[in-house]
């Protein structure tokens, strides 16, 4: 049976799509049949981050409305075996996602894949609710910043009250916290919430800490999930997160400031 | 952390401030989330009724629903009246 993982955050711009692309790609690289589904109806962007924007013909909503079948809408990744993308529609119809429609598509996907990664839109509107409703696991993406942490807490509340698992009294959704854009240097100077601070507030098991990194923008510029940049700090941090998701234990890297020479230690910068 | 930062940081640790603010607002919002949806509205209505007689601000009324055991909930209403209002 497939595992459905929602990548969610509440707040926009914290790295949900970057994370969906990286984690999905990592799972496929680990040999798991994986599909990444873009739930951001009207603001499709996963296709750009994955570098397959020119190959979109049919989308999620077409499949729900039975204007196309899954085989027509799924885009096979050209780099990684076992990896597929189901793009969002660019329709402006807010009610395009129905609970029944989403359930049917997810059920069909579950027959063919090991992992279904749902890239949630920002906010707490219907698209975000549909993305988390059927989830077995959730990756709560948060920046070390007050509004993002607060919104994450709000989303955690929804995972435990508005999801299918909550409504039907099943085992609760397994929650993972992924902190992105982390800067150990700023934490040390007291300008940024630390991993421990965020954990104290949210109390969710930590899946990964992705450092603020040049590699993320470079990756999205070129349409390559950042995990494929395996030399980069962000790429390695995502790889660790994928390994932990698959049950491996990995030390947390990139959460300590890099050692500097004596002079720069004294004078800063 | 550099030596210069060390002298700067204690005065101006905004991360600590952020954490304290978050702890308060998150605890507050979790409290509201736990209750039924009508609780904020109920609180407003009670506030309006009291305001007919005394001038009080919204922070002076707290309404909490506490679950005691599986089939008993207690609605706790706490109104702080201003002292000089006689």
mmCIF file of C-alpha atoms in Angstrom:
data_model
loop_
_atom_site.group_PDB
_atom_site.id
_atom_site.type_symbol
_atom_site.label_atom_id
_atom_site.label_comp_id
_atom_site.label_asym_id
_atom_site.label_seq_id
_atom_site.Cartn_x
_atom_site.Cartn_y
_atom_site.Cartn_z
ATOM 1 C CA UNK A 1 0.000 0.000 0.000
ATOM 2 C CA UNK A 2 1.327 3.413 -0.936
ATOM 3 C CA UNK A 3 2.286 5.984 1.671
ATOM 4 C CA UNK A 4 0.754 9.403 1.092
ATOM 5 C CA UNK A 5 3.033 12.214 2.287
ATOM 6 C CA UNK A 6 1.833 15.813 2.321
ATOM 7 C CA UNK A 7 4.365 18.630 2.243
ATOM 8 C CA UNK A 8 2.654 21.504 3.998
ATOM 9 C CA UNK A 9 3.376 24.705 5.918
ATOM 10 C CA UNK A 10 0.494 27.148 6.066
ATOM 11 C CA UNK A 11 2.722 30.058 5.134
ATOM 12 C CA UNK A 12 3.822 30.592 1.554
ATOM 13 C CA UNK A 13 7.365 30.844 0.287
ATOM 14 C CA UNK A 14 8.979 28.636 2.909
ATOM 15 C CA UNK A 15 10.042 25.915 0.459
ATOM 16 C CA UNK A 16 7.183 23.451 0.074
ATOM 17 C CA UNK A 17 7.667 22.907 -3.641
ATOM 18 C CA UNK A 18 11.461 22.787 -3.356
ATOM 19 C CA UNK A 19 11.019 20.218 -0.592
ATOM 20 C CA UNK A 20 8.418 18.168 -2.484
ATOM 21 C CA UNK A 21 10.718 18.026 -5.501
ATOM 22 C CA UNK A 22 13.790 17.122 -3.445
ATOM 23 C CA UNK A 23 12.129 14.525 -1.219
ATOM 24 C CA UNK A 24 10.205 12.940 -4.091
ATOM 25 C CA UNK A 25 13.351 12.719 -6.190
ATOM 26 C CA UNK A 26 15.285 11.271 -3.263
ATOM 27 C CA UNK A 27 12.667 8.594 -2.659
ATOM 28 C CA UNK A 28 12.757 7.612 -6.330
ATOM 29 C CA UNK A 29 16.555 7.471 -6.239
ATOM 30 C CA UNK A 30 16.222 5.087 -3.322
ATOM 31 C CA UNK A 31 14.292 2.788 -5.636
ATOM 32 C CA UNK A 32 10.769 3.662 -4.483
ATOM 33 C CA UNK A 33 8.156 4.220 -7.169
ATOM 34 C CA UNK A 34 7.232 7.826 -6.465
ATOM 35 C CA UNK A 35 4.801 10.386 -7.824
ATOM 36 C CA UNK A 36 4.789 14.053 -6.826
ATOM 37 C CA UNK A 37 1.350 15.638 -7.098
ATOM 38 C CA UNK A 38 0.959 19.410 -7.367
ATOM 39 C CA UNK A 39 -2.134 20.518 -5.407
ATOM 40 C CA UNK A 40 -1.582 24.225 -6.066
ATOM 41 C CA UNK A 41 -4.442 24.616 -8.514
ATOM 42 C CA UNK A 42 -4.170 27.866 -10.461
ATOM 43 C CA UNK A 43 -0.567 28.481 -9.426
ATOM 44 C CA UNK A 44 1.236 25.471 -10.832
ATOM 45 C CA UNK A 45 4.959 25.546 -10.130
ATOM 46 C CA UNK A 46 6.178 22.054 -9.358
ATOM 47 C CA UNK A 47 6.626 21.532 -13.116
ATOM 48 C CA UNK A 48 9.120 24.425 -13.257
ATOM 49 C CA UNK A 49 11.074 23.246 -10.226
ATOM 50 C CA UNK A 50 11.221 19.739 -11.725
ATOM 51 C CA UNK A 51 12.155 21.103 -15.151
ATOM 52 C CA UNK A 52 9.255 19.535 -17.032
ATOM 53 C CA UNK A 53 7.121 22.634 -17.678
ATOM 54 C CA UNK A 54 7.197 22.168 -21.460
ATOM 55 C CA UNK A 55 5.920 18.626 -21.199
ATOM 56 C CA UNK A 56 2.624 19.341 -19.432
ATOM 57 C CA UNK A 57 -0.321 18.316 -21.597
ATOM 58 C CA UNK A 58 -2.989 17.133 -19.192
ATOM 59 C CA UNK A 59 -3.220 17.838 -15.487
ATOM 60 C CA UNK A 60 -4.688 16.748 -12.149
ATOM 61 C CA UNK A 61 -8.050 18.436 -12.778
ATOM 62 C CA UNK A 62 -8.336 16.868 -16.250
ATOM 63 C CA UNK A 63 -7.952 13.481 -14.594
ATOM 64 C CA UNK A 64 -10.544 14.259 -11.910
ATOM 65 C CA UNK A 65 -12.995 15.420 -14.588
ATOM 66 C CA UNK A 66 -12.179 12.353 -16.678
ATOM 67 C CA UNK A 67 -11.026 14.451 -19.622
ATOM 68 C CA UNK A 68 -7.792 12.465 -19.569
ATOM 69 C CA UNK A 69 -6.562 9.321 -17.900
ATOM 70 C CA UNK A 70 -3.667 9.064 -15.496
ATOM 71 C CA UNK A 71 -1.283 7.688 -18.115
ATOM 72 C CA UNK A 72 -1.845 10.763 -20.240
ATOM 73 C CA UNK A 73 -1.372 13.205 -17.381
ATOM 74 C CA UNK A 74 1.588 11.666 -15.551
ATOM 75 C CA UNK A 75 4.953 13.038 -16.639
ATOM 76 C CA UNK A 76 7.853 10.619 -16.360
ATOM 77 C CA UNK A 77 11.052 12.210 -15.109
ATOM 78 C CA UNK A 78 13.856 11.992 -17.679
ATOM 79 C CA UNK A 79 16.641 11.764 -15.123
ATOM 80 C CA UNK A 80 15.383 9.401 -12.456
ATOM 81 C CA UNK A 81 13.822 6.003 -12.923
ATOM 82 C CA UNK A 82 10.586 5.468 -10.919
ATOM 83 C CA UNK A 83 9.775 9.179 -10.682
ATOM 84 C CA UNK A 84 6.597 10.793 -12.014
ATOM 85 C CA UNK A 85 4.924 14.184 -11.709
ATOM 86 C CA UNK A 86 1.228 14.967 -11.777
ATOM 87 C CA UNK A 87 0.991 18.676 -12.567
ATOM 88 C CA UNK A 88 -1.657 21.029 -11.199
ATOM 89 C CA UNK A 89 -4.166 22.690 -13.439
ATOM 90 C CA UNK A 90 -3.978 26.397 -14.219
ATOM 91 C CA UNK A 91 -7.746 26.772 -13.947
ATOM 92 C CA UNK A 92 -9.120 29.544 -11.798
ATOM 93 C CA UNK A 93 -12.004 27.375 -10.661
ATOM 94 C CA UNK A 94 -11.568 27.083 -6.907
ATOM 95 C CA UNK A 95 -13.847 24.074 -6.655
ATOM 96 C CA UNK A 96 -11.939 22.029 -9.208
ATOM 97 C CA UNK A 97 -10.691 19.712 -6.471
ATOM 98 C CA UNK A 98 -13.497 17.654 -4.979
ATOM 99 C CA UNK A 99 -12.926 15.257 -2.117
ATOM 100 C CA UNK A 100 -14.356 12.376 -4.165
ATOM 101 C CA UNK A 101 -12.279 13.282 -7.211
ATOM 102 C CA UNK A 102 -9.053 13.578 -5.247
ATOM 103 C CA UNK A 103 -9.744 10.322 -3.432
ATOM 104 C CA UNK A 104 -10.289 8.460 -6.684
ATOM 105 C CA UNK A 105 -7.080 9.764 -8.252
ATOM 106 C CA UNK A 106 -5.068 8.991 -5.103
ATOM 107 C CA UNK A 107 -6.538 5.483 -4.984
ATOM 108 C CA UNK A 108 -5.526 4.902 -8.594
ATOM 109 C CA UNK A 109 -2.037 6.256 -7.909
ATOM 110 C CA UNK A 110 -1.747 4.077 -4.802
ATOM 111 C CA UNK A 111 -2.020 0.984 -6.982
ATOM 112 C CA UNK A 112 1.040 1.972 -8.997
ATOM 113 C CA UNK A 113 3.306 3.817 -6.591
ATOM 114 C CA UNK A 114 5.071 3.282 -3.266
ATOM 115 C CA UNK A 115 5.052 6.961 -2.335
ATOM 116 C CA UNK A 116 2.655 9.762 -3.242
ATOM 117 C CA UNK A 117 4.123 13.155 -2.332
ATOM 118 C CA UNK A 118 1.455 15.879 -2.203
ATOM 119 C CA UNK A 119 2.793 19.393 -2.707
ATOM 120 C CA UNK A 120 0.320 21.564 -0.806
ATOM 121 C CA UNK A 121 -0.528 25.148 -1.722
ATOM 122 C CA UNK A 122 -0.025 27.835 0.928
ATOM 123 C CA UNK A 123 -2.921 28.913 3.102
ATOM 124 C CA UNK A 124 -5.735 26.954 4.683
ATOM 125 C CA UNK A 125 -8.166 27.047 1.782
ATOM 126 C CA UNK A 126 -9.621 24.088 -0.025
ATOM 127 C CA UNK A 127 -6.491 23.129 -1.991
ATOM 128 C CA UNK A 128 -4.406 22.916 1.171
ATOM 129 C CA UNK A 129 -7.145 20.983 2.966
ATOM 130 C CA UNK A 130 -7.435 18.508 0.073
ATOM 131 C CA UNK A 131 -3.663 18.019 0.011
ATOM 132 C CA UNK A 132 -3.536 17.043 3.685
ATOM 133 C CA UNK A 133 -6.883 15.243 3.982
ATOM 134 C CA UNK A 134 -5.771 11.801 2.779
ATOM 135 C CA UNK A 135 -2.210 11.946 4.139
ATOM 136 C CA UNK A 136 -0.511 9.180 6.103
ATOM 137 C CA UNK A 137 2.505 11.351 6.892
ATOM 138 C CA UNK A 138 3.128 15.090 6.850
ATOM 139 C CA UNK A 139 6.311 17.056 6.329
ATOM 140 C CA UNK A 140 5.722 20.404 7.989
ATOM 141 C CA UNK A 141 8.065 22.866 6.348
ATOM 142 C CA UNK A 142 9.011 25.872 8.424
ATOM 143 C CA UNK A 143 11.470 28.753 8.333
ATOM 144 C CA UNK A 144 13.129 29.888 11.569
ATOM 145 C CA UNK A 145 10.905 32.933 11.628
ATOM 146 C CA UNK A 146 7.882 33.870 13.765
ATOM 147 C CA UNK A 147 5.094 33.926 11.195
ATOM 148 C CA UNK A 148 6.173 30.653 9.641
ATOM 149 C CA UNK A 149 6.379 28.856 13.008
ATOM 150 C CA UNK A 150 2.978 30.154 14.054
ATOM 151 C CA UNK A 151 1.386 29.033 10.779
ATOM 152 C CA UNK A 152 3.054 25.643 11.124
ATOM 153 C CA UNK A 153 1.406 25.225 14.486
ATOM 154 C CA UNK A 154 -1.926 26.076 12.918
ATOM 155 C CA UNK A 155 -1.402 23.439 10.228
ATOM 156 C CA UNK A 156 -0.390 20.871 12.849
ATOM 157 C CA UNK A 157 -3.747 21.539 14.511
ATOM 158 C CA UNK A 158 -5.511 20.883 11.213
ATOM 159 C CA UNK A 159 -3.615 17.659 10.577
ATOM 160 C CA UNK A 160 -4.968 16.364 13.858
ATOM 161 C CA UNK A 161 -8.537 17.567 13.385
ATOM 162 C CA UNK A 162 -9.414 18.005 9.706
ATOM 163 C CA UNK A 163 -7.738 15.013 8.092
ATOM 164 C CA UNK A 164 -9.337 11.736 7.087
ATOM 165 C CA UNK A 165 -7.376 9.927 9.776
ATOM 166 C CA UNK A 166 -8.694 12.340 12.406
ATOM 167 C CA UNK A 167 -12.293 12.213 11.186
ATOM 168 C CA UNK A 168 -12.365 8.434 11.025
ATOM 169 C CA UNK A 169 -10.544 7.940 14.317
ATOM 170 C CA UNK A 170 -7.623 6.113 12.667
ATOM 171 C CA UNK A 171 -3.966 6.252 13.683
ATOM 172 C CA UNK A 172 -2.966 9.911 13.526
ATOM 173 C CA UNK A 173 -0.859 11.314 10.684
ATOM 174 C CA UNK A 174 2.875 10.851 11.313
ATOM 175 C CA UNK A 175 4.283 14.365 11.554
ATOM 176 C CA UNK A 176 7.797 15.428 10.570
ATOM 177 C CA UNK A 177 9.326 18.866 10.918
ATOM 178 C CA UNK A 178 11.635 20.171 8.209
ATOM 179 C CA UNK A 179 13.346 23.479 8.907
ATOM 180 C CA UNK A 180 14.512 25.325 5.805
ATOM 181 C CA UNK A 181 16.678 28.400 5.199
ATOM 182 C CA UNK A 182 18.556 27.794 8.438
ATOM 183 C CA UNK A 183 21.585 29.920 9.188
ATOM 184 C CA UNK A 184 23.706 28.658 12.121
ATOM 185 C CA UNK A 185 25.662 31.888 12.046
ATOM 186 C CA UNK A 186 22.602 34.005 12.687
ATOM 187 C CA UNK A 187 21.439 31.600 15.366
ATOM 188 C CA UNK A 188 24.760 32.098 17.126
ATOM 189 C CA UNK A 189 24.443 35.860 17.022
ATOM 190 C CA UNK A 190 20.962 35.621 18.495
ATOM 191 C CA UNK A 191 19.187 36.855 15.368
ATOM 192 C CA UNK A 192 17.464 33.624 14.423
ATOM 193 C CA UNK A 193 15.355 30.996 16.195
ATOM 194 C CA UNK A 194 17.372 27.834 16.739
ATOM 195 C CA UNK A 195 16.343 24.270 15.951
ATOM 196 C CA UNK A 196 15.795 23.745 19.689
ATOM 197 C CA UNK A 197 13.629 26.876 19.958
ATOM 198 C CA UNK A 198 11.382 25.709 17.135
ATOM 199 C CA UNK A 199 11.221 22.221 18.547
ATOM 200 C CA UNK A 200 10.257 23.580 21.976
ATOM 201 C CA UNK A 201 7.315 25.367 20.427
ATOM 202 C CA UNK A 202 6.082 22.864 17.855
ATOM 203 C CA UNK A 203 7.158 19.581 19.502
ATOM 204 C CA UNK A 204 7.272 17.640 16.230
ATOM 205 C CA UNK A 205 9.950 15.086 15.398
ATOM 206 C CA UNK A 206 12.713 16.700 13.348
ATOM 207 C CA UNK A 207 13.176 15.253 9.872
ATOM 208 C CA UNK A 208 15.778 17.646 8.588
ATOM 209 C CA UNK A 209 17.411 21.039 8.687
ATOM 210 C CA UNK A 210 18.166 22.578 5.305
ATOM 211 C CA UNK A 211 20.708 25.398 5.466
ATOM 212 C CA UNK A 212 20.192 28.697 3.673
ATOM 213 C CA UNK A 213 22.000 27.902 0.470
ATOM 214 C CA UNK A 214 22.899 29.333 -2.915
ATOM 215 C CA UNK A 215 22.270 25.897 -4.335
ATOM 216 C CA UNK A 216 18.487 26.165 -3.939
ATOM 217 C CA UNK A 217 18.085 29.139 -6.279
ATOM 218 C CA UNK A 218 20.565 27.662 -8.748
ATOM 219 C CA UNK A 219 18.582 24.431 -8.730
ATOM 220 C CA UNK A 220 15.264 26.144 -9.378
ATOM 221 C CA UNK A 221 16.848 28.327 -12.075
ATOM 222 C CA UNK A 222 17.825 25.214 -13.952
ATOM 223 C CA UNK A 223 14.814 23.027 -13.129
ATOM 224 C CA UNK A 224 16.846 20.417 -11.283
ATOM 225 C CA UNK A 225 15.640 19.287 -7.842
ATOM 226 C CA UNK A 226 18.322 20.497 -5.435
ATOM 227 C CA UNK A 227 18.910 16.983 -4.070
ATOM 228 C CA UNK A 228 20.544 16.139 -7.424
ATOM 229 C CA UNK A 229 23.227 18.711 -6.587
ATOM 230 C CA UNK A 230 24.777 16.151 -4.281
ATOM 231 C CA UNK A 231 27.861 18.271 -3.620
ATOM 232 C CA UNK A 232 25.843 21.139 -2.184
ATOM 233 C CA UNK A 233 24.987 21.592 1.495
ATOM 234 C CA UNK A 234 21.246 21.796 0.778
ATOM 235 C CA UNK A 235 21.426 18.730 -1.456
ATOM 236 C CA UNK A 236 23.162 16.716 1.250
ATOM 237 C CA UNK A 237 20.753 17.937 3.915
ATOM 238 C CA UNK A 238 17.787 16.820 1.779
ATOM 239 C CA UNK A 239 19.448 13.469 1.179
ATOM 240 C CA UNK A 240 19.783 13.015 4.947
ATOM 241 C CA UNK A 241 16.098 13.880 5.357
ATOM 242 C CA UNK A 242 15.104 11.276 2.753
ATOM 243 C CA UNK A 243 17.241 8.668 4.487
ATOM 244 C CA UNK A 244 15.590 9.455 7.820
ATOM 245 C CA UNK A 245 12.161 9.254 6.183
ATOM 246 C CA UNK A 246 13.110 5.744 5.066
ATOM 247 C CA UNK A 247 14.018 4.819 8.619
ATOM 248 C CA UNK A 248 17.794 5.315 8.546
ATOM 249 C CA UNK A 249 19.452 7.268 11.306
ATOM 250 C CA UNK A 250 21.564 10.230 10.220
ATOM 251 C CA UNK A 251 23.484 12.815 12.197
ATOM 252 C CA UNK A 252 22.217 16.358 11.728
ATOM 253 C CA UNK A 253 24.691 18.328 9.634
ATOM 254 C CA UNK A 254 24.847 22.047 8.832
ATOM 255 C CA UNK A 255 23.376 23.105 12.167
ATOM 256 C CA UNK A 256 26.676 24.286 13.603
ATOM 257 C CA UNK A 257 28.522 27.278 12.302
ATOM 258 C CA UNK A 258 31.581 26.330 10.312
ATOM 259 C CA UNK A 259 34.842 26.720 12.154
ATOM 260 C CA UNK A 260 36.659 29.867 11.221
ATOM 261 C CA UNK A 261 40.174 31.134 11.664
ATOM 262 C CA UNK A 262 41.214 32.939 14.822
ATOM 263 C CA UNK A 263 41.175 36.414 13.292
ATOM 264 C CA UNK A 264 37.716 36.108 11.843
ATOM 265 C CA UNK A 265 36.532 34.674 15.144
ATOM 266 C CA UNK A 266 37.698 37.781 16.952
ATOM 267 C CA UNK A 267 36.581 40.352 14.447
ATOM 268 C CA UNK A 268 33.547 38.628 12.970
ATOM 269 C CA UNK A 269 32.483 38.525 9.346
ATOM 270 C CA UNK B 1 30.406 33.534 17.485
ATOM 271 C CA UNK B 2 32.967 36.298 17.262
ATOM 272 C CA UNK B 3 34.108 38.297 20.233
ATOM 273 C CA UNK B 4 32.373 41.410 18.949
ATOM 274 C CA UNK B 5 29.158 39.489 18.521
ATOM 275 C CA UNK B 6 29.439 38.272 22.076
ATOM 276 C CA UNK B 7 29.168 41.806 23.411
ATOM 277 C CA UNK B 8 26.430 42.710 20.993
ATOM 278 C CA UNK B 9 24.255 39.664 21.373
ATOM 279 C CA UNK B 10 23.194 39.799 24.989
ATOM 280 C CA UNK B 11 21.786 43.260 24.608
ATOM 281 C CA UNK B 12 19.986 42.466 21.462
ATOM 282 C CA UNK B 13 18.945 38.844 21.298
ATOM 283 C CA UNK B 14 15.906 39.061 19.077
ATOM 284 C CA UNK B 15 15.666 35.282 18.707
ATOM 285 C CA UNK B 16 14.900 34.967 22.409
ATOM 286 C CA UNK B 17 12.215 37.615 22.066
ATOM 287 C CA UNK B 18 10.783 35.777 19.059
ATOM 288 C CA UNK B 19 10.631 32.548 21.015
ATOM 289 C CA UNK B 20 8.841 34.124 23.966
ATOM 290 C CA UNK B 21 6.294 35.844 21.744
ATOM 291 C CA UNK B 22 5.689 32.620 19.851
ATOM 292 C CA UNK B 23 5.231 30.568 22.997
ATOM 293 C CA UNK B 24 2.537 32.935 24.213
ATOM 294 C CA UNK B 25 0.596 33.269 20.970
ATOM 295 C CA UNK B 26 0.824 29.587 20.122
ATOM 296 C CA UNK B 27 -0.406 28.545 23.579
ATOM 297 C CA UNK B 28 -3.275 31.024 23.257
ATOM 298 C CA UNK B 29 -4.259 29.785 19.804
ATOM 299 C CA UNK B 30 -4.046 26.143 20.831
ATOM 300 C CA UNK B 31 -6.416 26.895 23.683
ATOM 301 C CA UNK B 32 -8.949 28.362 21.301
ATOM 302 C CA UNK B 33 -8.548 25.543 18.825
ATOM 303 C CA UNK B 34 -9.382 22.948 21.440
ATOM 304 C CA UNK B 35 -12.820 24.417 22.060
ATOM 305 C CA UNK B 36 -15.907 24.254 19.860
ATOM 306 C CA UNK B 37 -16.269 26.745 17.017
ATOM 307 C CA UNK B 38 -18.965 28.746 18.791
ATOM 308 C CA UNK B 39 -16.745 29.658 21.734
ATOM 309 C CA UNK B 40 -15.382 32.968 20.378
ATOM 310 C CA UNK B 41 -18.897 34.044 19.417
ATOM 311 C CA UNK B 42 -20.247 33.070 22.822
ATOM 312 C CA UNK B 43 -17.493 35.107 24.394
ATOM 313 C CA UNK B 44 -18.429 38.116 22.285
ATOM 314 C CA UNK B 45 -22.096 37.839 23.190
ATOM 315 C CA UNK B 46 -21.287 37.642 26.893
ATOM 316 C CA UNK B 47 -19.021 40.644 26.505
ATOM 317 C CA UNK B 48 -21.837 42.637 24.892
ATOM 318 C CA UNK B 49 -24.264 41.783 27.699
ATOM 319 C CA UNK B 50 -21.813 42.804 30.400
ATOM 320 C CA UNK B 51 -21.033 46.006 28.523
ATOM 321 C CA UNK B 52 -24.640 47.074 28.917
ATOM 322 C CA UNK B 53 -23.870 47.540 32.596
ATOM 323 C CA UNK B 54 -20.105 48.033 32.953
ATOM 324 C CA UNK B 55 -17.449 49.195 30.526
ATOM 325 C CA UNK B 56 -14.917 46.398 30.169
ATOM 326 C CA UNK B 57 -12.424 45.428 27.500
ATOM 327 C CA UNK B 58 -12.298 42.091 25.666
ATOM 328 C CA UNK B 59 -9.238 40.883 27.599
ATOM 329 C CA UNK B 60 -11.249 41.026 30.809
ATOM 330 C CA UNK B 61 -13.488 38.179 29.757
ATOM 331 C CA UNK B 62 -12.128 34.666 29.398
ATOM 332 C CA UNK B 63 -14.268 31.751 28.373
ATOM 333 C CA UNK B 64 -12.807 28.281 28.582
ATOM 334 C CA UNK B 65 -14.239 24.882 28.030
ATOM 335 C CA UNK B 66 -12.563 22.180 30.035
ATOM 336 C CA UNK B 67 -13.018 18.501 29.418
ATOM 337 C CA UNK B 68 -13.335 16.638 32.702
ATOM 338 C CA UNK B 69 -13.632 12.948 32.062
ATOM 339 C CA UNK B 70 -15.343 11.554 29.004
ATOM 340 C CA UNK B 71 -18.847 12.907 29.507
ATOM 341 C CA UNK B 72 -18.403 16.086 31.497
ATOM 342 C CA UNK B 73 -17.300 19.452 30.127
ATOM 343 C CA UNK B 74 -17.134 22.550 32.281
ATOM 344 C CA UNK B 75 -17.629 25.978 30.791
ATOM 345 C CA UNK B 76 -15.552 28.373 32.824
ATOM 346 C CA UNK B 77 -16.348 32.060 32.605
ATOM 347 C CA UNK B 78 -14.036 34.578 34.171
ATOM 348 C CA UNK B 79 -14.920 38.272 34.160
ATOM 349 C CA UNK B 80 -12.639 40.873 35.650
ATOM 350 C CA UNK B 81 -14.582 43.965 36.634
ATOM 351 C CA UNK B 82 -12.753 47.274 36.863
ATOM 352 C CA UNK B 83 -12.253 48.436 40.450
ATOM 353 C CA UNK B 84 -13.382 52.038 40.218
ATOM 354 C CA UNK B 85 -16.726 51.247 38.666
ATOM 355 C CA UNK B 86 -19.332 51.882 41.329
#
